[in-house]
């Protein structure tokens, strides 16, 4: 498989003493030789035929004569194949990429194996490469070190031991008292659950309309219109707030209907509420403005 790209450090390339001494056409010719050698069947290698190299670098005969020594110095003759020239940096890069591809392919083959097969193989490798058992296992060595450390510590005087014992006793006693008080405290009252607003049926709305306006024939029509309107809106006020009391909403619905404003909910005996004034009336007293 041909590698699609190679690692190119622009800083190293531009700071190279040879590149700094090159003319513009020589830098371009050098890059073309590098790119074509990487794209060859054997990455990093080019033919040793100078006429083909000159055409690959796209130089005239005079330009090639002046730049030949500098450019061919970057592509020495291959020791195993005198008809080829190679770039050491690109050959090394191709070798690294080939090793990486082989490693990835091997990992892919391992990933396709059954899990039990991999587990048994790993166990076999572990059993073959187990290190020699130390004379003192780590756990026993740790216990021995801890015992030695405790034995070497300075013993507390009797008075300090008594103070430490009293402190521990008072601390444990206070913890027990707090725990007993917490257990004896009555449980916190449960928060009352909010009642979910019930959605009325058309029959319920019509029954409530007949109760509020028994003498009106239009009450049933308005009840059906009210039910259809809020049913289509999911029983939400202004399109987003859930309706809390549909009976109160129905009464407000009826008050906004002109045929029910003059007559109250139980007939013509109750007057409609006066319309709210939007602005205060202006005074007619001319002295007020003098």
PDB file of C-alpha atoms in Angstrom:
ATOM      1  CA  UNK A   1       0.000   0.000   0.000  1.00  0.00           C
ATOM      2  CA  UNK A   2       1.412   3.386  -1.032  1.00  0.00           C
ATOM      3  CA  UNK A   3       1.545   5.978   1.761  1.00  0.00           C
ATOM      4  CA  UNK A   4      -0.523   9.070   0.864  1.00  0.00           C
ATOM      5  CA  UNK A   5       1.650  11.597   2.713  1.00  0.00           C
ATOM      6  CA  UNK A   6       4.879  12.080   4.620  1.00  0.00           C
ATOM      7  CA  UNK A   7       5.832  14.176   7.638  1.00  0.00           C
ATOM      8  CA  UNK A   8       7.184  17.545   6.549  1.00  0.00           C
ATOM      9  CA  UNK A   9       8.633  19.974   9.125  1.00  0.00           C
ATOM     10  CA  UNK A  10       8.514  23.380   7.468  1.00  0.00           C
ATOM     11  CA  UNK A  11      10.780  24.941  10.092  1.00  0.00           C
ATOM     12  CA  UNK A  12      13.530  22.377   9.532  1.00  0.00           C
ATOM     13  CA  UNK A  13      13.166  22.722   5.767  1.00  0.00           C
ATOM     14  CA  UNK A  14      13.405  26.518   5.720  1.00  0.00           C
ATOM     15  CA  UNK A  15      16.247  26.665   8.262  1.00  0.00           C
ATOM     16  CA  UNK A  16      18.360  24.105   6.397  1.00  0.00           C
ATOM     17  CA  UNK A  17      21.646  25.722   5.246  1.00  0.00           C
ATOM     18  CA  UNK A  18      21.350  24.140   1.792  1.00  0.00           C
ATOM     19  CA  UNK A  19      17.809  25.471   1.308  1.00  0.00           C
ATOM     20  CA  UNK A  20      18.855  28.942   2.439  1.00  0.00           C
ATOM     21  CA  UNK A  21      21.524  28.985  -0.284  1.00  0.00           C
ATOM     22  CA  UNK A  22      19.089  27.896  -3.019  1.00  0.00           C
ATOM     23  CA  UNK A  23      17.554  30.192  -5.569  1.00  0.00           C
ATOM     24  CA  UNK A  24      13.770  30.241  -6.009  1.00  0.00           C
ATOM     25  CA  UNK A  25      13.817  27.844  -8.980  1.00  0.00           C
ATOM     26  CA  UNK A  26      16.135  25.493  -7.070  1.00  0.00           C
ATOM     27  CA  UNK A  27      13.763  25.353  -4.083  1.00  0.00           C
ATOM     28  CA  UNK A  28      10.891  24.509  -6.421  1.00  0.00           C
ATOM     29  CA  UNK A  29      12.956  21.853  -8.214  1.00  0.00           C
ATOM     30  CA  UNK A  30      13.991  20.310  -4.885  1.00  0.00           C
ATOM     31  CA  UNK A  31      10.351  20.097  -3.724  1.00  0.00           C
ATOM     32  CA  UNK A  32       9.281  18.512  -7.024  1.00  0.00           C
ATOM     33  CA  UNK A  33      12.001  15.874  -6.701  1.00  0.00           C
ATOM     34  CA  UNK A  34      10.918  15.131  -3.117  1.00  0.00           C
ATOM     35  CA  UNK A  35       7.250  14.823  -4.054  1.00  0.00           C
ATOM     36  CA  UNK A  36       7.884  12.629  -7.093  1.00  0.00           C
ATOM     37  CA  UNK A  37      10.216  10.345  -5.168  1.00  0.00           C
ATOM     38  CA  UNK A  38       7.507   9.817  -2.541  1.00  0.00           C
ATOM     39  CA  UNK A  39       4.918   9.037  -5.214  1.00  0.00           C
ATOM     40  CA  UNK A  40       7.152   6.462  -6.931  1.00  0.00           C
ATOM     41  CA  UNK A  41       6.614   2.721  -6.607  1.00  0.00           C
ATOM     42  CA  UNK A  42       9.425   2.680  -4.066  1.00  0.00           C
ATOM     43  CA  UNK A  43       8.847   5.722  -1.804  1.00  0.00           C
ATOM     44  CA  UNK A  44      11.933   7.889  -1.433  1.00  0.00           C
ATOM     45  CA  UNK A  45      13.613   6.662  -4.620  1.00  0.00           C
ATOM     46  CA  UNK A  46      14.072   8.253  -8.082  1.00  0.00           C
ATOM     47  CA  UNK A  47      15.721   7.150 -11.288  1.00  0.00           C
ATOM     48  CA  UNK A  48      19.386   7.998 -11.718  1.00  0.00           C
ATOM     49  CA  UNK A  49      18.834   9.192 -15.295  1.00  0.00           C
ATOM     50  CA  UNK A  50      19.694  12.902 -15.172  1.00  0.00           C
ATOM     51  CA  UNK A  51      17.618  13.811 -18.221  1.00  0.00           C
ATOM     52  CA  UNK A  52      14.502  12.437 -16.514  1.00  0.00           C
ATOM     53  CA  UNK A  53      15.478  14.127 -13.257  1.00  0.00           C
ATOM     54  CA  UNK A  54      15.848  17.458 -15.056  1.00  0.00           C
ATOM     55  CA  UNK A  55      12.397  17.103 -16.635  1.00  0.00           C
ATOM     56  CA  UNK A  56      10.933  16.048 -13.275  1.00  0.00           C
ATOM     57  CA  UNK A  57      12.436  19.171 -11.675  1.00  0.00           C
ATOM     58  CA  UNK A  58      11.156  21.252 -14.641  1.00  0.00           C
ATOM     59  CA  UNK A  59      14.469  22.992 -15.188  1.00  0.00           C
ATOM     60  CA  UNK A  60      16.070  24.099 -18.417  1.00  0.00           C
ATOM     61  CA  UNK A  61      19.407  22.634 -19.488  1.00  0.00           C
ATOM     62  CA  UNK A  62      21.263  25.750 -18.287  1.00  0.00           C
ATOM     63  CA  UNK A  63      19.432  25.783 -14.941  1.00  0.00           C
ATOM     64  CA  UNK A  64      20.125  22.082 -14.443  1.00  0.00           C
ATOM     65  CA  UNK A  65      23.815  22.566 -15.216  1.00  0.00           C
ATOM     66  CA  UNK A  66      24.058  25.254 -12.543  1.00  0.00           C
ATOM     67  CA  UNK A  67      21.982  23.425  -9.891  1.00  0.00           C
ATOM     68  CA  UNK A  68      22.874  19.800 -10.662  1.00  0.00           C
ATOM     69  CA  UNK A  69      25.489  19.324  -7.957  1.00  0.00           C
ATOM     70  CA  UNK A  70      23.331  20.890  -5.226  1.00  0.00           C
ATOM     71  CA  UNK A  71      20.189  18.905  -6.098  1.00  0.00           C
ATOM     72  CA  UNK A  72      21.905  15.560  -6.658  1.00  0.00           C
ATOM     73  CA  UNK A  73      23.585  15.963  -3.281  1.00  0.00           C
ATOM     74  CA  UNK A  74      20.116  15.523  -1.743  1.00  0.00           C
ATOM     75  CA  UNK A  75      19.607  12.275  -3.692  1.00  0.00           C
ATOM     76  CA  UNK A  76      22.739  10.075  -3.493  1.00  0.00           C
ATOM     77  CA  UNK A  77      23.052   6.850  -5.499  1.00  0.00           C
ATOM     78  CA  UNK A  78      21.525   3.757  -3.889  1.00  0.00           C
ATOM     79  CA  UNK A  79      24.152   1.206  -2.861  1.00  0.00           C
ATOM     80  CA  UNK A  80      21.937  -1.796  -3.653  1.00  0.00           C
ATOM     81  CA  UNK A  81      20.659  -0.386  -6.973  1.00  0.00           C
ATOM     82  CA  UNK A  82      23.043   1.944  -8.892  1.00  0.00           C
ATOM     83  CA  UNK A  83      20.267   2.938 -11.324  1.00  0.00           C
ATOM     84  CA  UNK A  84      18.337   4.647  -8.510  1.00  0.00           C
ATOM     85  CA  UNK A  85      18.861   7.662  -6.309  1.00  0.00           C
ATOM     86  CA  UNK A  86      17.193   8.113  -2.921  1.00  0.00           C
ATOM     87  CA  UNK A  87      16.500  10.734  -0.288  1.00  0.00           C
ATOM     88  CA  UNK A  88      17.607   9.415   3.157  1.00  0.00           C
ATOM     89  CA  UNK A  89      14.938  11.368   5.044  1.00  0.00           C
ATOM     90  CA  UNK A  90      12.068  10.050   2.906  1.00  0.00           C
ATOM     91  CA  UNK A  91      13.359   6.470   2.963  1.00  0.00           C
ATOM     92  CA  UNK A  92      13.433   6.624   6.765  1.00  0.00           C
ATOM     93  CA  UNK A  93       9.892   8.061   6.828  1.00  0.00           C
ATOM     94  CA  UNK A  94       8.616   5.293   4.527  1.00  0.00           C
ATOM     95  CA  UNK A  95      10.193   2.660   6.781  1.00  0.00           C
ATOM     96  CA  UNK A  96       8.497   4.156   9.874  1.00  0.00           C
ATOM     97  CA  UNK A  97       5.113   4.225   8.183  1.00  0.00           C
ATOM     98  CA  UNK A  98       5.474   0.597   7.019  1.00  0.00           C
ATOM     99  CA  UNK A  99       6.207  -0.522  10.599  1.00  0.00           C
ATOM    100  CA  UNK A 100       3.204   1.424  11.886  1.00  0.00           C
ATOM    101  CA  UNK A 101       0.892  -0.114   9.276  1.00  0.00           C
ATOM    102  CA  UNK A 102       2.099  -3.609  10.192  1.00  0.00           C
ATOM    103  CA  UNK A 103       1.468  -2.916  13.874  1.00  0.00           C
ATOM    104  CA  UNK A 104      -2.039  -1.611  13.198  1.00  0.00           C
ATOM    105  CA  UNK A 105      -2.803  -4.597  10.988  1.00  0.00           C
ATOM    106  CA  UNK A 106      -1.595  -6.961  13.705  1.00  0.00           C
ATOM    107  CA  UNK A 107      -3.780  -5.205  16.262  1.00  0.00           C
ATOM    108  CA  UNK A 108      -6.719  -5.507  13.897  1.00  0.00           C
ATOM    109  CA  UNK A 109      -6.140  -9.241  13.523  1.00  0.00           C
ATOM    110  CA  UNK A 110      -5.969  -9.596  17.287  1.00  0.00           C
ATOM    111  CA  UNK A 111      -9.180  -7.612  17.635  1.00  0.00           C
ATOM    112  CA  UNK A 112     -10.970 -10.105  15.387  1.00  0.00           C
ATOM    113  CA  UNK A 113     -10.049 -13.118  17.487  1.00  0.00           C
ATOM    114  CA  UNK A 114     -12.564 -14.635  19.929  1.00  0.00           C
ATOM    115  CA  UNK A 115     -12.390 -13.233  23.430  1.00  0.00           C
ATOM    116  CA  UNK A 116     -11.735 -16.625  25.064  1.00  0.00           C
ATOM    117  CA  UNK A 117      -8.789 -17.254  22.767  1.00  0.00           C
ATOM    118  CA  UNK A 118      -7.225 -13.903  23.674  1.00  0.00           C
ATOM    119  CA  UNK A 119      -7.839 -14.476  27.384  1.00  0.00           C
ATOM    120  CA  UNK A 120      -6.195 -17.907  27.362  1.00  0.00           C
ATOM    121  CA  UNK A 121      -3.224 -16.556  25.384  1.00  0.00           C
ATOM    122  CA  UNK A 122      -2.785 -13.639  27.796  1.00  0.00           C
ATOM    123  CA  UNK A 123      -2.946 -15.984  30.783  1.00  0.00           C
ATOM    124  CA  UNK A 124      -0.334 -18.200  29.162  1.00  0.00           C
ATOM    125  CA  UNK A 125       1.982 -15.248  28.587  1.00  0.00           C
ATOM    126  CA  UNK A 126       1.508 -14.062  32.159  1.00  0.00           C
ATOM    127  CA  UNK A 127       2.269 -17.488  33.603  1.00  0.00           C
ATOM    128  CA  UNK A 128       5.454 -17.691  31.537  1.00  0.00           C
ATOM    129  CA  UNK A 129       6.667 -14.226  32.516  1.00  0.00           C
ATOM    130  CA  UNK A 130       5.768 -14.194  36.210  1.00  0.00           C
ATOM    131  CA  UNK A 131       8.552 -12.619  38.317  1.00  0.00           C
ATOM    132  CA  UNK A 132      10.156 -14.575  41.097  1.00  0.00           C
ATOM    133  CA  UNK A 133       8.200 -14.408  44.349  1.00  0.00           C
ATOM    134  CA  UNK A 134       9.957 -12.138  46.845  1.00  0.00           C
ATOM    135  CA  UNK A 135      11.022 -13.468  50.200  1.00  0.00           C
ATOM    136  CA  UNK A 136       8.697 -11.057  51.954  1.00  0.00           C
ATOM    137  CA  UNK A 137       5.436 -10.424  50.031  1.00  0.00           C
ATOM    138  CA  UNK A 138       4.475  -6.730  49.774  1.00  0.00           C
ATOM    139  CA  UNK A 139       1.551  -7.055  52.201  1.00  0.00           C
ATOM    140  CA  UNK A 140       3.614  -8.831  54.853  1.00  0.00           C
ATOM    141  CA  UNK A 141       6.464  -6.361  54.372  1.00  0.00           C
ATOM    142  CA  UNK A 142       4.013  -3.451  54.782  1.00  0.00           C
ATOM    143  CA  UNK A 143       2.592  -4.942  57.979  1.00  0.00           C
ATOM    144  CA  UNK A 144       6.078  -5.450  59.355  1.00  0.00           C
ATOM    145  CA  UNK A 145       7.028  -1.851  58.558  1.00  0.00           C
ATOM    146  CA  UNK A 146       3.862  -0.557  60.248  1.00  0.00           C
ATOM    147  CA  UNK A 147       4.499  -2.629  63.362  1.00  0.00           C
ATOM    148  CA  UNK A 148       8.060  -1.356  63.526  1.00  0.00           C
ATOM    149  CA  UNK A 149       6.843   2.226  63.100  1.00  0.00           C
ATOM    150  CA  UNK A 150       4.280   1.858  65.889  1.00  0.00           C
ATOM    151  CA  UNK A 151       6.812   0.325  68.219  1.00  0.00           C
ATOM    152  CA  UNK A 152       9.291   3.139  67.566  1.00  0.00           C
ATOM    153  CA  UNK A 153       6.765   5.913  68.228  1.00  0.00           C
ATOM    154  CA  UNK A 154       7.016   7.811  71.489  1.00  0.00           C
ATOM    155  CA  UNK A 155       4.530   6.561  74.056  1.00  0.00           C
ATOM    156  CA  UNK A 156       2.119   9.131  75.485  1.00  0.00           C
ATOM    157  CA  UNK A 157       2.438   9.998  79.176  1.00  0.00           C
ATOM    158  CA  UNK A 158      -0.369   8.720  81.447  1.00  0.00           C
ATOM    159  CA  UNK A 159      -1.860  12.211  81.835  1.00  0.00           C
ATOM    160  CA  UNK A 160      -2.093  12.779  78.059  1.00  0.00           C
ATOM    161  CA  UNK A 161      -3.583   9.314  77.623  1.00  0.00           C
ATOM    162  CA  UNK A 162      -6.292  10.158  80.161  1.00  0.00           C
ATOM    163  CA  UNK A 163      -7.094  13.450  78.411  1.00  0.00           C
ATOM    164  CA  UNK A 164      -7.300  11.680  75.049  1.00  0.00           C
ATOM    165  CA  UNK A 165      -9.625   9.042  76.523  1.00  0.00           C
ATOM    166  CA  UNK A 166     -11.897  11.713  78.054  1.00  0.00           C
ATOM    167  CA  UNK A 167     -12.042  13.609  74.772  1.00  0.00           C
ATOM    168  CA  UNK A 168     -12.979  10.480  72.855  1.00  0.00           C
ATOM    169  CA  UNK A 169     -15.667   9.633  75.424  1.00  0.00           C
ATOM    170  CA  UNK A 170     -17.252  13.097  75.271  1.00  0.00           C
ATOM    171  CA  UNK A 171     -17.123  13.094  71.484  1.00  0.00           C
ATOM    172  CA  UNK A 172     -18.803   9.704  71.237  1.00  0.00           C
ATOM    173  CA  UNK A 173     -21.411  10.683  73.864  1.00  0.00           C
ATOM    174  CA  UNK A 174     -22.375  13.872  72.021  1.00  0.00           C
ATOM    175  CA  UNK A 175     -22.744  11.922  68.789  1.00  0.00           C
ATOM    176  CA  UNK A 176     -25.038   9.393  70.479  1.00  0.00           C
ATOM    177  CA  UNK A 177     -27.192  12.182  71.991  1.00  0.00           C
ATOM    178  CA  UNK A 178     -27.579  13.878  68.603  1.00  0.00           C
ATOM    179  CA  UNK A 179     -28.483  10.596  66.944  1.00  0.00           C
ATOM    180  CA  UNK A 180     -31.098   9.750  69.621  1.00  0.00           C
ATOM    181  CA  UNK A 181     -32.619  13.245  69.322  1.00  0.00           C
ATOM    182  CA  UNK A 182     -32.853  12.883  65.572  1.00  0.00           C
ATOM    183  CA  UNK A 183     -34.562   9.499  65.912  1.00  0.00           C
ATOM    184  CA  UNK A 184     -37.039  10.811  68.509  1.00  0.00           C
ATOM    185  CA  UNK A 185     -38.028  13.893  66.492  1.00  0.00           C
ATOM    186  CA  UNK A 186     -41.390  13.587  64.749  1.00  0.00           C
ATOM    187  CA  UNK A 187     -41.238  13.200  61.002  1.00  0.00           C
ATOM    188  CA  UNK A 188     -41.657  16.341  58.960  1.00  0.00           C
ATOM    189  CA  UNK A 189     -45.190  16.827  57.667  1.00  0.00           C
ATOM    190  CA  UNK A 190     -45.610  15.826  54.084  1.00  0.00           C
ATOM    191  CA  UNK A 191     -46.281  18.633  51.659  1.00  0.00           C
ATOM    192  CA  UNK A 192     -49.861  18.642  50.441  1.00  0.00           C
ATOM    193  CA  UNK A 193     -50.103  17.590  46.856  1.00  0.00           C
ATOM    194  CA  UNK A 194     -51.533  20.192  44.530  1.00  0.00           C
ATOM    195  CA  UNK A 195     -54.784  19.138  42.994  1.00  0.00           C
ATOM    196  CA  UNK A 196     -54.602  18.769  39.288  1.00  0.00           C
ATOM    197  CA  UNK A 197     -57.217  20.808  37.458  1.00  0.00           C
ATOM    198  CA  UNK A 198     -59.879  18.595  35.931  1.00  0.00           C
ATOM    199  CA  UNK A 199     -60.861  19.036  32.310  1.00  0.00           C
ATOM    200  CA  UNK A 200     -64.654  19.409  32.009  1.00  0.00           C
ATOM    201  CA  UNK A 201     -66.742  17.605  29.465  1.00  0.00           C
ATOM    202  CA  UNK A 202     -69.166  19.364  27.140  1.00  0.00           C
ATOM    203  CA  UNK A 203     -72.095  18.054  29.195  1.00  0.00           C
ATOM    204  CA  UNK A 204     -70.630  19.542  32.391  1.00  0.00           C
ATOM    205  CA  UNK A 205     -70.125  22.940  30.765  1.00  0.00           C
ATOM    206  CA  UNK A 206     -73.677  22.933  29.358  1.00  0.00           C
ATOM    207  CA  UNK A 207     -75.108  21.921  32.733  1.00  0.00           C
ATOM    208  CA  UNK A 208     -73.228  24.761  34.422  1.00  0.00           C
ATOM    209  CA  UNK A 209     -74.443  27.186  31.719  1.00  0.00           C
ATOM    210  CA  UNK A 210     -78.049  26.106  32.312  1.00  0.00           C
ATOM    211  CA  UNK A 211     -77.547  26.643  36.028  1.00  0.00           C
ATOM    212  CA  UNK A 212     -76.105  30.148  35.551  1.00  0.00           C
ATOM    213  CA  UNK A 213     -78.463  31.268  32.756  1.00  0.00           C
ATOM    214  CA  UNK A 214     -81.641  29.186  32.961  1.00  0.00           C
ATOM    215  CA  UNK A 215     -83.729  31.644  30.943  1.00  0.00           C
ATOM    216  CA  UNK A 216     -81.327  32.027  28.027  1.00  0.00           C
ATOM    217  CA  UNK A 217     -81.427  29.837  24.937  1.00  0.00           C
ATOM    218  CA  UNK A 218     -78.001  31.100  23.828  1.00  0.00           C
ATOM    219  CA  UNK A 219     -76.293  29.796  26.960  1.00  0.00           C
ATOM    220  CA  UNK A 220     -75.981  26.286  25.527  1.00  0.00           C
ATOM    221  CA  UNK A 221     -74.474  27.625  22.303  1.00  0.00           C
ATOM    222  CA  UNK A 222     -71.947  29.673  24.264  1.00  0.00           C
ATOM    223  CA  UNK A 223     -71.150  26.643  26.427  1.00  0.00           C
ATOM    224  CA  UNK A 224     -70.332  24.608  23.320  1.00  0.00           C
ATOM    225  CA  UNK A 225     -68.215  27.459  21.902  1.00  0.00           C
ATOM    226  CA  UNK A 226     -66.373  27.812  25.225  1.00  0.00           C
ATOM    227  CA  UNK A 227     -65.660  24.081  25.373  1.00  0.00           C
ATOM    228  CA  UNK A 228     -64.452  23.906  21.758  1.00  0.00           C
ATOM    229  CA  UNK A 229     -62.191  26.946  22.160  1.00  0.00           C
ATOM    230  CA  UNK A 230     -60.332  25.767  25.239  1.00  0.00           C
ATOM    231  CA  UNK A 231     -60.364  22.134  24.175  1.00  0.00           C
ATOM    232  CA  UNK A 232     -58.421  23.114  21.047  1.00  0.00           C
ATOM    233  CA  UNK A 233     -55.934  25.097  23.197  1.00  0.00           C
ATOM    234  CA  UNK A 234     -55.324  22.234  25.625  1.00  0.00           C
ATOM    235  CA  UNK A 235     -57.287  24.051  28.352  1.00  0.00           C
ATOM    236  CA  UNK A 236     -54.633  26.746  28.638  1.00  0.00           C
ATOM    237  CA  UNK A 237     -55.189  30.453  29.178  1.00  0.00           C
ATOM    238  CA  UNK A 238     -53.364  32.703  26.694  1.00  0.00           C
ATOM    239  CA  UNK A 239     -51.946  29.573  25.109  1.00  0.00           C
ATOM    240  CA  UNK A 240     -49.450  28.729  27.883  1.00  0.00           C
ATOM    241  CA  UNK A 241     -50.972  28.905  31.404  1.00  0.00           C
ATOM    242  CA  UNK A 242     -52.998  25.860  32.520  1.00  0.00           C
ATOM    243  CA  UNK A 243     -56.576  26.751  33.433  1.00  0.00           C
ATOM    244  CA  UNK A 244     -57.083  26.594  37.199  1.00  0.00           C
ATOM    245  CA  UNK A 245     -60.899  26.986  37.436  1.00  0.00           C
ATOM    246  CA  UNK A 246     -62.968  26.395  34.323  1.00  0.00           C
ATOM    247  CA  UNK A 247     -66.186  27.617  36.006  1.00  0.00           C
ATOM    248  CA  UNK A 248     -64.652  31.034  36.731  1.00  0.00           C
ATOM    249  CA  UNK A 249     -63.327  31.155  33.166  1.00  0.00           C
ATOM    250  CA  UNK A 250     -66.796  30.337  31.831  1.00  0.00           C
ATOM    251  CA  UNK A 251     -68.380  33.129  33.876  1.00  0.00           C
ATOM    252  CA  UNK A 252     -65.811  35.582  32.476  1.00  0.00           C
ATOM    253  CA  UNK A 253     -66.547  34.216  28.984  1.00  0.00           C
ATOM    254  CA  UNK A 254     -70.252  34.933  29.416  1.00  0.00           C
ATOM    255  CA  UNK A 255     -69.656  38.431  30.811  1.00  0.00           C
ATOM    256  CA  UNK A 256     -67.771  39.344  27.633  1.00  0.00           C
ATOM    257  CA  UNK A 257     -70.773  38.372  25.445  1.00  0.00           C
ATOM    258  CA  UNK A 258     -72.971  41.413  24.617  1.00  0.00           C
ATOM    259  CA  UNK A 259     -76.290  39.546  24.944  1.00  0.00           C
ATOM    260  CA  UNK A 260     -75.407  38.574  28.527  1.00  0.00           C
ATOM    261  CA  UNK A 261     -74.056  41.921  29.695  1.00  0.00           C
ATOM    262  CA  UNK A 262     -77.454  43.622  30.214  1.00  0.00           C
ATOM    263  CA  UNK A 263     -78.980  40.555  31.814  1.00  0.00           C
ATOM    264  CA  UNK A 264     -77.254  39.028  34.820  1.00  0.00           C
ATOM    265  CA  UNK A 265     -76.576  35.368  35.243  1.00  0.00           C
ATOM    266  CA  UNK A 266     -80.110  34.783  36.571  1.00  0.00           C
ATOM    267  CA  UNK A 267     -82.117  37.113  34.337  1.00  0.00           C
ATOM    268  CA  UNK A 268     -82.614  40.807  33.801  1.00  0.00           C
ATOM    269  CA  UNK A 269     -82.836  41.617  37.487  1.00  0.00           C
ATOM    270  CA  UNK A 270     -79.059  41.970  37.848  1.00  0.00           C
ATOM    271  CA  UNK A 271     -77.364  44.802  35.999  1.00  0.00           C
ATOM    272  CA  UNK A 272     -74.158  44.289  34.117  1.00  0.00           C
ATOM    273  CA  UNK A 273     -71.038  45.655  35.755  1.00  0.00           C
ATOM    274  CA  UNK A 274     -70.117  49.144  34.529  1.00  0.00           C
ATOM    275  CA  UNK A 275     -67.386  49.396  31.944  1.00  0.00           C
ATOM    276  CA  UNK A 276     -64.048  50.479  33.353  1.00  0.00           C
ATOM    277  CA  UNK A 277     -62.995  53.956  32.283  1.00  0.00           C
ATOM    278  CA  UNK A 278     -59.712  53.870  30.403  1.00  0.00           C
ATOM    279  CA  UNK A 279     -58.791  57.477  31.324  1.00  0.00           C
ATOM    280  CA  UNK A 280     -59.978  59.839  34.037  1.00  0.00           C
ATOM    281  CA  UNK A 281     -62.581  62.431  32.863  1.00  0.00           C
ATOM    282  CA  UNK A 282     -61.206  65.893  32.305  1.00  0.00           C
ATOM    283  CA  UNK A 283     -62.441  68.712  34.489  1.00  0.00           C
ATOM    284  CA  UNK A 284     -64.766  71.244  32.863  1.00  0.00           C
ATOM    285  CA  UNK A 285     -63.870  73.972  35.356  1.00  0.00           C
ATOM    286  CA  UNK A 286     -61.965  76.666  33.390  1.00  0.00           C
ATOM    287  CA  UNK A 287     -60.394  78.045  36.581  1.00  0.00           C
ATOM    288  CA  UNK A 288     -58.514  74.745  36.936  1.00  0.00           C
ATOM    289  CA  UNK A 289     -56.329  75.657  33.966  1.00  0.00           C
ATOM    290  CA  UNK A 290     -55.848  79.349  34.841  1.00  0.00           C
TER     291      UNK A 290
END
